[in-house]
Amino acid sequence: MKTFKGGQHIDGFKHLSREMAIKTLPLPSQVIIPLSQHTGAVCEPVVKKGDMVKTGTLIGTSDKLISSRIHASLSGVIKDILEYNHPILGQAQAVIIDSDGNDTLDSAIVKRTKIELLSKEQLLEIIKNAGIVGLGGAAFPAQVKLNPLKPVDTLLINGVECEPYLTCDYRLMLEHTNSILKGIVLMQKIIGVETVIIGIEEDKLEAIKLLRNKCVEKKYNIEIVCLKAKYPQGAEKQLIKAILDREVPSGKLPFDVGVIVSNVGTAFAVFEAVYNAKPLYERVVTVTGKCVKQPSNLKVRIGTRFKELLDFCQGFTQTPGKIIMGGPMMGMSQYTDDLPVIKGTSGILVLSQKEVQEFSQGADQSCIRCGRCVNICPVGMLPYALSLCVEMNKLDKAAQYNPFDCIECGACTYVCPAKRQILSGIRLIKAVTR
Ligand code: SF4
Ligand code: SF4
């Protein structure tokens, strides 16, 4: 099995939700759709209070190159456009839609035929209009990523899902195998590459088997590579290193070494946009944690409140200590459950008070120079040195340790026996330097 240098196997707690087939959450009575859910420029609303919209109607757009369109996720009336809680930005402008209960589709959502006749330019336009972003984490606009500035020779599809607890990509691979493969073939056509490889960790053997069989059956020229289960195997640069043995230099991007990396969820969204003319107004979210009564994988409308997902999962088994959007390593803690699901919401994780205490008790002790953070860092950094810069309030000195190479995987913080908040420090250094 292929892998990269550094990293470590982390107990995944995936058993909580991996056998839970995707269920559709009942339609919410209201959605809150932020106008910023992606990397790049914030969208401007193209609707106003009182307007009627249908499911899939465009409600926000931007004329900037790096941005992604936003659509209504149910039919109804625009109740308001105002600042609302946002799981990443804290607060952001959002369009509030009250459902009419009918879920009437926008007239533009009609199944397409003769897909094979669509040109690269037409496919890119469809993806842009559908507001597709990378669903693996960064929510980068797909139409920009799939049209790189330099020639590339390989499309890598990320089916790793190395973040503990999360299983939404795994369920997608099992339940929507054909659609994902069709989406990948479309991306292959857009980029114009021969080589397509899907990387999946060894702990998802059912998905590996299923995808391999389908590729043989449908005669797709796609290779499935089994990777060692190790965190953070799903990080772009680590995936490229493991599968292709190419190193993305500091400050460069995958296309600088001839590669485009895309997530299986994105491939599914591309399929939906092209074949079904469906904008990205819903996604699969893993709701999990020992604290959740019924961990689940749910197909939910963008803009649905976290609280509704948690209620659908029958609430909590004990008092929650922390609610996180995403997984425990790279996710973001939230201060309320009155937050909308956005395009980048792969999971909602609830940790108990006991679990949180175990990790936070006795935090931030002195560094004992054990070197564990150095050994685990997948990009070969000196995390302890950056952490000491923060402790001594010498942020200017931190530049020599290349803080911007940090992919914020959190592995150093995870292994530190002194429970130093290394990643928080690195984020601070980055923010101050910027
Ligand atoms: S968070 Fe940054 S410094 Fe820490 S292990 Fe990951 S890449 Fe290295
Ligand atoms: S793991 Fe923690 S204690 Fe060990 S060297 Fe790194 S910062 Fe210091």
Short mmCIF file of C-alpha atoms in Angstrom, two decimals, residues 6-434:
data_model
loop_
_atom_site.label_atom_id
_atom_site.label_comp_id
_atom_site.label_asym_id
_atom_site.label_seq_id
_atom_site.Cartn_x
_atom_site.Cartn_y
_atom_site.Cartn_z
CA GLY A 6 5.03 11.39 8.52
CA GLY A 7 1.46 11.19 9.75
CA GLN A 8 0.02 8.47 11.95
CA HIS A 9 -2.90 6.08 12.11
CA ILE A 10 -5.60 7.67 14.23
CA ASP A 11 -8.55 5.87 15.77
CA GLY A 12 -11.26 6.82 13.34
CA PHE A 13 -14.52 6.17 15.25
CA LYS A 14 -16.00 5.58 11.82
CA HIS A 15 -17.89 2.53 13.07
CA LEU A 16 -20.43 4.93 14.59
CA SER A 17 -21.84 5.88 11.19
CA ARG A 18 -20.19 3.87 8.41
CA GLU A 19 -23.03 1.35 8.14
CA MET A 20 -25.68 4.06 8.15
CA ALA A 21 -27.09 4.35 4.63
CA ILE A 22 -27.79 7.89 3.42
CA LYS A 23 -31.21 9.11 4.53
CA THR A 24 -32.95 12.22 3.25
CA LEU A 25 -33.72 14.77 5.95
CA PRO A 26 -37.33 15.99 5.74
CA LEU A 27 -37.66 19.37 4.09
CA PRO A 28 -37.02 22.17 6.61
CA SER A 29 -39.59 24.94 7.01
CA GLN A 30 -36.87 27.56 6.62
CA VAL A 31 -33.33 27.70 5.27
CA ILE A 32 -30.56 30.23 5.86
CA ILE A 33 -28.30 30.37 2.84
CA PRO A 34 -25.07 32.35 3.32
CA LEU A 35 -23.82 34.28 0.31
CA SER A 36 -20.29 33.16 1.10
CA GLN A 37 -19.80 29.41 1.20
CA HIS A 38 -16.69 29.09 -0.90
CA THR A 39 -13.12 30.24 -1.39
CA GLY A 40 -13.22 33.56 -3.25
CA ALA A 41 -15.48 36.57 -3.66
CA VAL A 42 -18.72 36.83 -1.71
CA CYS A 43 -21.84 36.67 -3.90
CA GLU A 44 -24.25 39.55 -4.31
CA PRO A 45 -27.92 38.67 -3.84
CA VAL A 46 -29.99 38.66 -7.06
CA VAL A 47 -33.28 38.36 -5.14
CA LYS A 48 -34.99 40.66 -2.65
CA LYS A 49 -37.29 40.35 0.33
CA GLY A 50 -40.71 39.08 -0.72
CA ASP A 51 -39.55 37.41 -3.97
CA MET A 52 -40.85 33.92 -4.72
CA VAL A 53 -38.18 31.33 -5.57
CA LYS A 54 -38.15 27.71 -6.61
CA THR A 55 -35.77 24.96 -5.59
CA GLY A 56 -32.60 25.58 -7.58
CA THR A 57 -33.31 29.23 -8.46
CA LEU A 58 -30.20 31.41 -8.56
CA ILE A 59 -30.14 33.73 -5.53
CA GLY A 60 -26.54 34.97 -5.43
CA THR A 61 -23.72 35.52 -7.90
CA SER A 62 -20.49 37.44 -8.43
CA ASP A 63 -18.65 38.67 -11.52
CA LYS A 64 -15.27 37.85 -9.96
CA LEU A 65 -13.28 34.97 -11.42
CA ILE A 66 -12.94 33.08 -8.15
CA SER A 67 -16.42 32.74 -6.73
CA SER A 68 -19.32 30.31 -6.86
CA ARG A 69 -23.02 30.84 -7.47
CA ILE A 70 -25.59 30.25 -4.75
CA HIS A 71 -29.06 28.74 -5.28
CA ALA A 72 -32.28 28.42 -3.33
CA SER A 73 -32.47 25.01 -1.66
CA LEU A 74 -36.26 24.96 -1.45
CA SER A 75 -39.21 26.74 -3.00
CA GLY A 76 -40.90 29.53 -1.11
CA VAL A 77 -40.58 33.22 -0.30
CA ILE A 78 -37.51 35.27 0.55
CA LYS A 79 -38.18 36.27 4.12
CA ASP A 80 -35.13 38.47 4.54
CA ILE A 81 -31.51 39.06 3.63
CA LEU A 82 -29.44 39.73 6.72
CA GLU A 83 -26.35 38.88 8.77
CA TYR A 84 -26.69 35.43 10.30
CA ASN A 85 -24.52 32.90 12.14
CA HIS A 86 -21.99 31.25 9.82
CA PRO A 87 -20.00 28.12 10.77
CA ILE A 88 -16.70 29.47 9.43
CA LEU A 89 -17.01 33.24 9.27
CA GLY A 90 -18.90 33.77 12.52
CA GLN A 91 -21.44 36.05 10.86
CA ALA A 92 -22.18 36.57 7.17
CA GLN A 93 -24.91 37.89 4.94
CA ALA A 94 -27.51 35.22 4.26
CA VAL A 95 -30.74 34.79 2.34
CA ILE A 96 -33.55 33.44 4.52
CA ILE A 97 -36.20 31.44 2.65
CA ASP A 98 -39.50 30.31 4.14
CA SER A 99 -40.62 27.07 2.49
CA ASP A 100 -43.99 26.84 0.75
CA GLY A 101 -43.86 23.11 1.44
CA ASN A 102 -44.05 22.18 -2.25
CA ASP A 103 -40.37 21.88 -3.16
CA THR A 104 -41.17 23.01 -6.71
CA LEU A 105 -38.13 22.68 -8.94
CA ASP A 106 -36.85 25.59 -10.99
CA SER A 107 -37.86 25.18 -14.64
CA ALA A 108 -34.17 24.97 -15.66
CA ILE A 109 -33.77 21.66 -13.82
CA VAL A 110 -34.47 19.18 -16.59
CA LYS A 111 -32.51 16.00 -17.29
CA ARG A 112 -30.01 16.46 -20.13
CA THR A 113 -29.50 14.09 -23.01
CA LYS A 114 -26.62 13.75 -25.48
CA ILE A 115 -24.08 14.53 -22.77
CA GLU A 116 -21.29 13.21 -25.00
CA LEU A 117 -21.86 16.12 -27.40
CA LEU A 118 -21.08 18.76 -24.78
CA SER A 119 -17.75 20.52 -25.28
CA LYS A 120 -15.23 21.30 -22.55
CA GLU A 121 -16.36 24.93 -22.53
CA GLN A 122 -20.02 23.96 -22.24
CA LEU A 123 -19.26 21.58 -19.38
CA LEU A 124 -17.30 24.26 -17.52
CA GLU A 125 -20.18 26.70 -17.99
CA ILE A 126 -22.66 24.16 -16.60
CA ILE A 127 -20.43 23.55 -13.56
CA LYS A 128 -20.04 27.29 -13.00
CA ASN A 129 -23.78 27.92 -13.27
CA ALA A 130 -24.51 25.06 -10.86
CA GLY A 131 -22.27 26.58 -8.17
CA ILE A 132 -20.12 23.46 -7.77
CA VAL A 133 -17.25 23.76 -5.31
CA GLY A 134 -14.73 21.24 -4.04
CA LEU A 135 -16.58 19.26 -1.39
CA GLY A 136 -13.45 17.88 0.26
CA GLY A 137 -12.94 20.89 2.49
CA ALA A 138 -11.70 24.13 0.90
CA ALA A 139 -14.85 24.69 -1.20
CA PHE A 140 -12.77 26.04 -4.08
CA PRO A 141 -14.88 26.87 -7.18
CA ALA A 142 -14.78 23.77 -9.41
CA GLN A 143 -14.92 25.64 -12.73
CA VAL A 144 -11.64 27.38 -11.82
CA LYS A 145 -9.90 24.26 -10.56
CA LEU A 146 -10.87 22.23 -13.61
CA ASN A 147 -9.43 24.86 -15.93
CA PRO A 148 -5.81 25.08 -14.70
CA LEU A 149 -3.30 27.69 -15.84
CA LYS A 150 -0.76 25.02 -16.76
CA PRO A 151 -1.09 21.71 -18.62
CA VAL A 152 -1.67 18.71 -16.38
CA ASP A 153 -1.37 14.99 -17.07
CA THR A 154 -3.22 13.38 -14.16
CA LEU A 155 -6.55 13.63 -12.41
CA LEU A 156 -6.42 12.30 -8.86
CA ILE A 157 -9.72 11.57 -7.20
CA ASN A 158 -9.71 11.75 -3.43
CA GLY A 159 -11.76 9.01 -1.82
CA VAL A 160 -9.57 8.88 1.26
CA GLU A 161 -11.73 10.56 3.90
CA CYS A 162 -8.98 10.26 6.50
CA GLU A 163 -10.63 12.68 8.92
CA PRO A 164 -11.84 10.62 11.92
CA TYR A 165 -15.60 10.11 12.38
CA LEU A 166 -16.64 11.22 8.88
CA THR A 167 -18.22 8.64 6.56
CA CYS A 168 -20.26 10.68 4.04
CA ASP A 169 -17.77 10.12 1.18
CA TYR A 170 -17.61 6.41 1.97
CA ARG A 171 -21.41 6.12 1.79
CA LEU A 172 -21.45 8.10 -1.46
CA MET A 173 -18.91 5.71 -3.00
CA LEU A 174 -21.03 2.71 -1.96
CA GLU A 175 -24.43 4.11 -2.86
CA HIS A 176 -23.69 6.30 -5.90
CA THR A 177 -20.81 4.45 -7.52
CA ASN A 178 -22.01 4.83 -11.12
CA SER A 179 -22.79 8.53 -10.77
CA ILE A 180 -19.39 9.25 -9.22
CA LEU A 181 -17.62 7.42 -12.06
CA LYS A 182 -19.65 9.33 -14.66
CA GLY A 183 -18.74 12.58 -12.91
CA ILE A 184 -15.07 11.60 -12.98
CA VAL A 185 -15.25 10.83 -16.71
CA LEU A 186 -16.73 14.30 -17.28
CA MET A 187 -13.91 15.92 -15.30
CA GLN A 188 -11.41 13.84 -17.28
CA LYS A 189 -12.88 15.19 -20.51
CA ILE A 190 -12.73 18.78 -19.26
CA ILE A 191 -9.11 18.54 -18.15
CA GLY A 192 -8.11 16.41 -21.14
CA VAL A 193 -5.99 13.83 -19.33
CA GLU A 194 -5.43 10.13 -19.94
CA THR A 195 -4.49 9.17 -16.39
CA VAL A 196 -7.19 9.06 -13.74
CA ILE A 197 -6.54 7.50 -10.35
CA ILE A 198 -8.86 7.18 -7.35
CA GLY A 199 -7.06 6.93 -4.01
CA ILE A 200 -8.91 5.15 -1.18
CA GLU A 201 -7.63 4.03 2.22
CA GLU A 202 -7.36 0.36 3.09
CA ASP A 203 -10.13 0.63 5.69
CA LYS A 204 -12.69 1.16 2.91
CA LEU A 205 -12.22 -2.16 1.12
CA GLU A 206 -15.88 -2.43 0.12
CA ALA A 207 -15.63 0.86 -1.75
CA ILE A 208 -12.36 -0.20 -3.41
CA LYS A 209 -13.90 -3.48 -4.55
CA LEU A 210 -17.08 -1.85 -5.80
CA LEU A 211 -15.32 0.88 -7.77
CA ARG A 212 -12.84 -1.59 -9.29
CA ASN A 213 -15.66 -3.90 -10.41
CA LYS A 214 -17.65 -1.03 -11.91
CA CYS A 215 -14.61 0.27 -13.78
CA VAL A 216 -14.07 -3.18 -15.31
CA GLU A 217 -17.77 -3.61 -16.08
CA LYS A 218 -18.14 -0.19 -17.70
CA LYS A 219 -14.68 -0.30 -19.30
CA TYR A 220 -13.53 2.92 -17.63
CA ASN A 221 -9.80 3.46 -17.81
CA ILE A 222 -9.58 4.47 -14.14
CA GLU A 223 -7.11 3.01 -11.66
CA ILE A 224 -8.09 2.47 -8.03
CA VAL A 225 -5.17 2.71 -5.63
CA CYS A 226 -5.34 1.32 -2.10
CA LEU A 227 -3.59 3.57 0.40
CA LYS A 228 -2.42 2.92 3.93
CA ALA A 229 -4.90 4.22 6.51
CA LYS A 230 -2.94 7.10 7.95
CA TYR A 231 -3.79 10.67 8.83
CA PRO A 232 -3.63 13.06 6.87
CA GLN A 233 -3.55 10.84 3.78
CA GLY A 234 -6.38 12.86 2.22
CA ALA A 235 -4.44 16.14 2.15
CA GLU A 236 -3.76 17.07 -1.49
CA LYS A 237 0.02 17.21 -1.34
CA GLN A 238 0.25 13.98 0.67
CA LEU A 239 -2.06 12.20 -1.76
CA ILE A 240 0.05 13.31 -4.73
CA LYS A 241 3.23 12.18 -2.99
CA ALA A 242 1.79 8.81 -2.03
CA ILE A 243 0.27 7.93 -5.39
CA LEU A 244 2.52 9.65 -7.92
CA ASP A 245 5.69 10.25 -5.89
CA ARG A 246 5.64 13.91 -6.95
CA GLU A 247 6.41 16.64 -4.46
CA VAL A 248 4.49 19.90 -4.64
CA PRO A 249 7.11 22.56 -3.76
CA SER A 250 6.51 25.05 -0.99
CA GLY A 251 4.09 27.77 -2.07
CA LYS A 252 3.05 25.87 -5.22
CA LEU A 253 -0.17 24.12 -6.15
CA PRO A 254 -0.90 20.60 -7.47
CA PHE A 255 -1.14 21.82 -11.08
CA ASP A 256 2.48 22.98 -10.79
CA VAL A 257 3.39 19.26 -10.78
CA GLY A 258 0.83 18.37 -13.44
CA VAL A 259 -1.97 17.17 -11.20
CA ILE A 260 -5.52 18.13 -10.34
CA VAL A 261 -7.02 16.65 -7.19
CA SER A 262 -10.76 16.44 -6.74
CA ASN A 263 -13.00 14.80 -4.17
CA VAL A 264 -15.49 11.98 -4.80
CA GLY A 265 -18.27 14.24 -3.51
CA THR A 266 -17.32 16.84 -6.09
CA ALA A 267 -17.43 14.19 -8.83
CA PHE A 268 -20.96 13.32 -7.73
CA ALA A 269 -21.97 17.01 -7.75
CA VAL A 270 -20.52 17.39 -11.27
CA PHE A 271 -22.58 14.38 -12.39
CA GLU A 272 -25.75 15.91 -10.92
CA ALA A 273 -25.05 19.29 -12.52
CA VAL A 274 -24.35 17.90 -15.98
CA TYR A 275 -26.79 14.97 -16.25
CA ASN A 276 -29.64 16.35 -14.13
CA ALA A 277 -29.02 20.11 -14.52
CA LYS A 278 -29.11 20.27 -10.74
CA PRO A 279 -27.34 23.09 -8.91
CA LEU A 280 -25.51 22.32 -5.68
CA TYR A 281 -28.34 22.92 -3.22
CA GLU A 282 -28.01 19.76 -1.14
CA ARG A 283 -25.25 17.52 0.12
CA VAL A 284 -24.56 14.51 2.35
CA VAL A 285 -23.52 15.29 5.93
CA THR A 286 -22.32 12.83 8.58
CA VAL A 287 -23.87 13.57 11.97
CA THR A 288 -21.90 11.64 14.54
CA GLY A 289 -20.13 11.34 17.89
CA LYS A 290 -20.65 9.16 20.95
CA CYS A 291 -22.91 11.90 22.22
CA VAL A 292 -25.37 11.58 19.32
CA LYS A 293 -28.18 9.06 19.90
CA GLN A 294 -28.45 7.91 16.31
CA PRO A 295 -25.36 8.78 14.24
CA SER A 296 -26.39 9.09 10.58
CA ASN A 297 -25.48 10.11 7.07
CA LEU A 298 -28.07 12.60 5.89
CA LYS A 299 -28.82 14.20 2.55
CA VAL A 300 -29.77 17.74 3.55
CA ARG A 301 -30.63 21.00 1.90
CA ILE A 302 -27.98 23.72 2.09
CA GLY A 303 -29.11 26.21 4.71
CA THR A 304 -30.74 23.70 7.05
CA ARG A 305 -29.94 24.47 10.68
CA PHE A 306 -27.54 22.12 12.50
CA LYS A 307 -30.20 21.78 15.19
CA GLU A 308 -32.61 20.12 12.76
CA LEU A 309 -30.04 17.51 11.79
CA LEU A 310 -29.25 16.81 15.43
CA ASP A 311 -32.96 16.54 16.30
CA PHE A 312 -33.45 14.10 13.42
CA CYS A 313 -30.66 12.01 14.96
CA GLN A 314 -32.73 11.90 18.16
CA GLY A 315 -30.63 14.40 20.09
CA PHE A 316 -27.92 13.62 22.64
CA THR A 317 -27.15 10.71 24.93
CA GLN A 318 -25.38 13.04 27.36
CA THR A 319 -24.64 16.72 27.74
CA PRO A 320 -22.53 17.78 24.78
CA GLY A 321 -19.17 19.40 25.43
CA LYS A 322 -18.41 20.57 21.93
CA ILE A 323 -20.12 20.80 18.54
CA ILE A 324 -17.74 20.76 15.61
CA MET A 325 -18.38 21.34 11.94
CA GLY A 326 -16.27 18.72 10.16
CA GLY A 327 -14.08 16.22 11.96
CA PRO A 328 -12.08 16.52 15.18
CA MET A 329 -8.76 17.23 13.44
CA MET A 330 -9.55 19.94 10.91
CA GLY A 331 -13.09 20.87 11.86
CA MET A 332 -14.19 24.08 13.55
CA SER A 333 -15.83 24.32 16.98
CA GLN A 334 -19.17 26.09 17.05
CA TYR A 335 -20.77 28.08 19.83
CA THR A 336 -24.36 27.36 18.84
CA ASP A 337 -26.42 24.83 16.86
CA ASP A 338 -28.37 27.67 15.22
CA LEU A 339 -26.12 27.53 12.16
CA PRO A 340 -26.79 26.63 8.54
CA VAL A 341 -25.28 23.68 6.69
CA ILE A 342 -23.09 25.14 3.95
CA LYS A 343 -21.57 23.53 0.86
CA GLY A 344 -18.43 22.64 2.84
CA THR A 345 -20.24 20.95 5.75
CA SER A 346 -19.03 17.36 5.57
CA GLY A 347 -19.99 16.54 9.13
CA ILE A 348 -21.39 17.63 12.44
CA LEU A 349 -19.52 16.03 15.30
CA VAL A 350 -20.66 16.23 18.90
CA LEU A 351 -18.14 15.41 21.61
CA SER A 352 -19.18 14.80 25.20
CA GLN A 353 -18.00 16.96 28.08
CA LYS A 354 -15.84 14.05 29.26
CA GLU A 355 -14.14 13.71 25.88
CA VAL A 356 -13.44 17.42 25.73
CA GLN A 357 -12.08 17.44 29.28
CA GLU A 358 -9.75 14.52 28.56
CA PHE A 359 -8.13 16.56 25.84
CA SER A 360 -8.14 19.99 27.40
CA GLN A 361 -7.20 19.14 31.00
CA GLY A 362 -3.62 20.18 31.68
CA ALA A 363 -3.27 21.78 28.27
CA ASP A 364 -0.38 24.00 27.22
CA GLN A 365 2.38 22.64 29.40
CA SER A 366 6.04 23.30 28.66
CA CYS A 367 7.52 21.66 25.59
CA ILE A 368 9.64 18.68 26.60
CA ARG A 369 11.42 18.48 23.21
CA CYS A 370 10.22 14.95 22.60
CA GLY A 371 10.12 15.51 18.84
CA ARG A 372 6.80 13.74 18.29
CA CYS A 373 5.35 16.76 16.53
CA VAL A 374 8.35 16.82 14.17
CA ASN A 375 8.06 13.12 13.36
CA ILE A 376 4.37 13.29 12.60
CA CYS A 377 4.31 16.54 10.60
CA PRO A 378 3.51 15.47 7.01
CA VAL A 379 5.18 18.53 5.51
CA GLY A 380 8.42 18.26 7.49
CA MET A 381 7.97 21.35 9.63
CA LEU A 382 9.20 22.09 13.16
CA PRO A 383 5.87 22.61 14.92
CA TYR A 384 7.40 22.94 18.40
CA ALA A 385 9.55 25.87 17.20
CA LEU A 386 6.51 27.74 15.92
CA SER A 387 4.71 26.98 19.14
CA LEU A 388 7.62 28.44 21.13
CA CYS A 389 7.58 31.60 18.98
CA VAL A 390 3.98 32.13 20.02
CA GLU A 391 4.71 31.39 23.67
CA MET A 392 7.56 33.92 23.71
CA ASN A 393 5.52 36.41 21.69
CA LYS A 394 8.12 36.44 18.91
CA LEU A 395 5.84 36.09 15.94
CA ASP A 396 8.35 37.89 13.69
CA LYS A 397 10.84 35.06 14.25
CA ALA A 398 8.28 32.48 13.13
CA ALA A 399 8.72 33.36 9.44
CA GLN A 400 11.98 31.35 9.28
CA TYR A 401 10.00 28.18 10.07
CA ASN A 402 7.74 28.52 6.99
CA PRO A 403 4.39 28.69 8.78
CA PHE A 404 2.53 28.95 5.45
CA ASP A 405 3.62 25.41 4.54
CA CYS A 406 1.41 24.15 7.36
CA ILE A 407 -1.67 22.41 5.99
CA GLU A 408 -3.39 22.77 9.37
CA CYS A 409 -3.91 19.02 9.75
CA GLY A 410 -3.63 19.24 13.55
CA ALA A 411 -1.54 16.06 13.80
CA CYS A 412 1.16 17.82 15.86
CA THR A 413 -1.40 18.99 18.43
CA TYR A 414 -2.91 15.51 18.53
CA VAL A 415 0.36 13.76 19.48
CA CYS A 416 1.86 16.39 21.77
CA PRO A 417 2.20 14.89 25.28
CA ALA A 418 2.36 18.41 26.75
CA LYS A 419 -1.02 19.11 25.09
CA ARG A 420 0.32 22.28 23.56
CA GLN A 421 -2.14 24.09 21.29
CA ILE A 422 0.36 24.08 18.47
CA LEU A 423 -2.04 24.46 15.55
CA SER A 424 -3.91 27.36 17.15
CA GLY A 425 -0.54 29.09 17.49
CA ILE A 426 0.34 28.47 13.85
CA ARG A 427 -3.03 29.84 12.76
CA LEU A 428 -2.33 32.94 14.85
CA ILE A 429 1.09 33.35 13.25
CA LYS A 430 -0.44 33.05 9.78
CA ALA A 431 -3.18 35.57 10.56
CA VAL A 432 -0.78 38.13 12.05
CA THR A 433 1.73 37.70 9.19
CA ARG A 434 -1.01 38.18 6.60
#
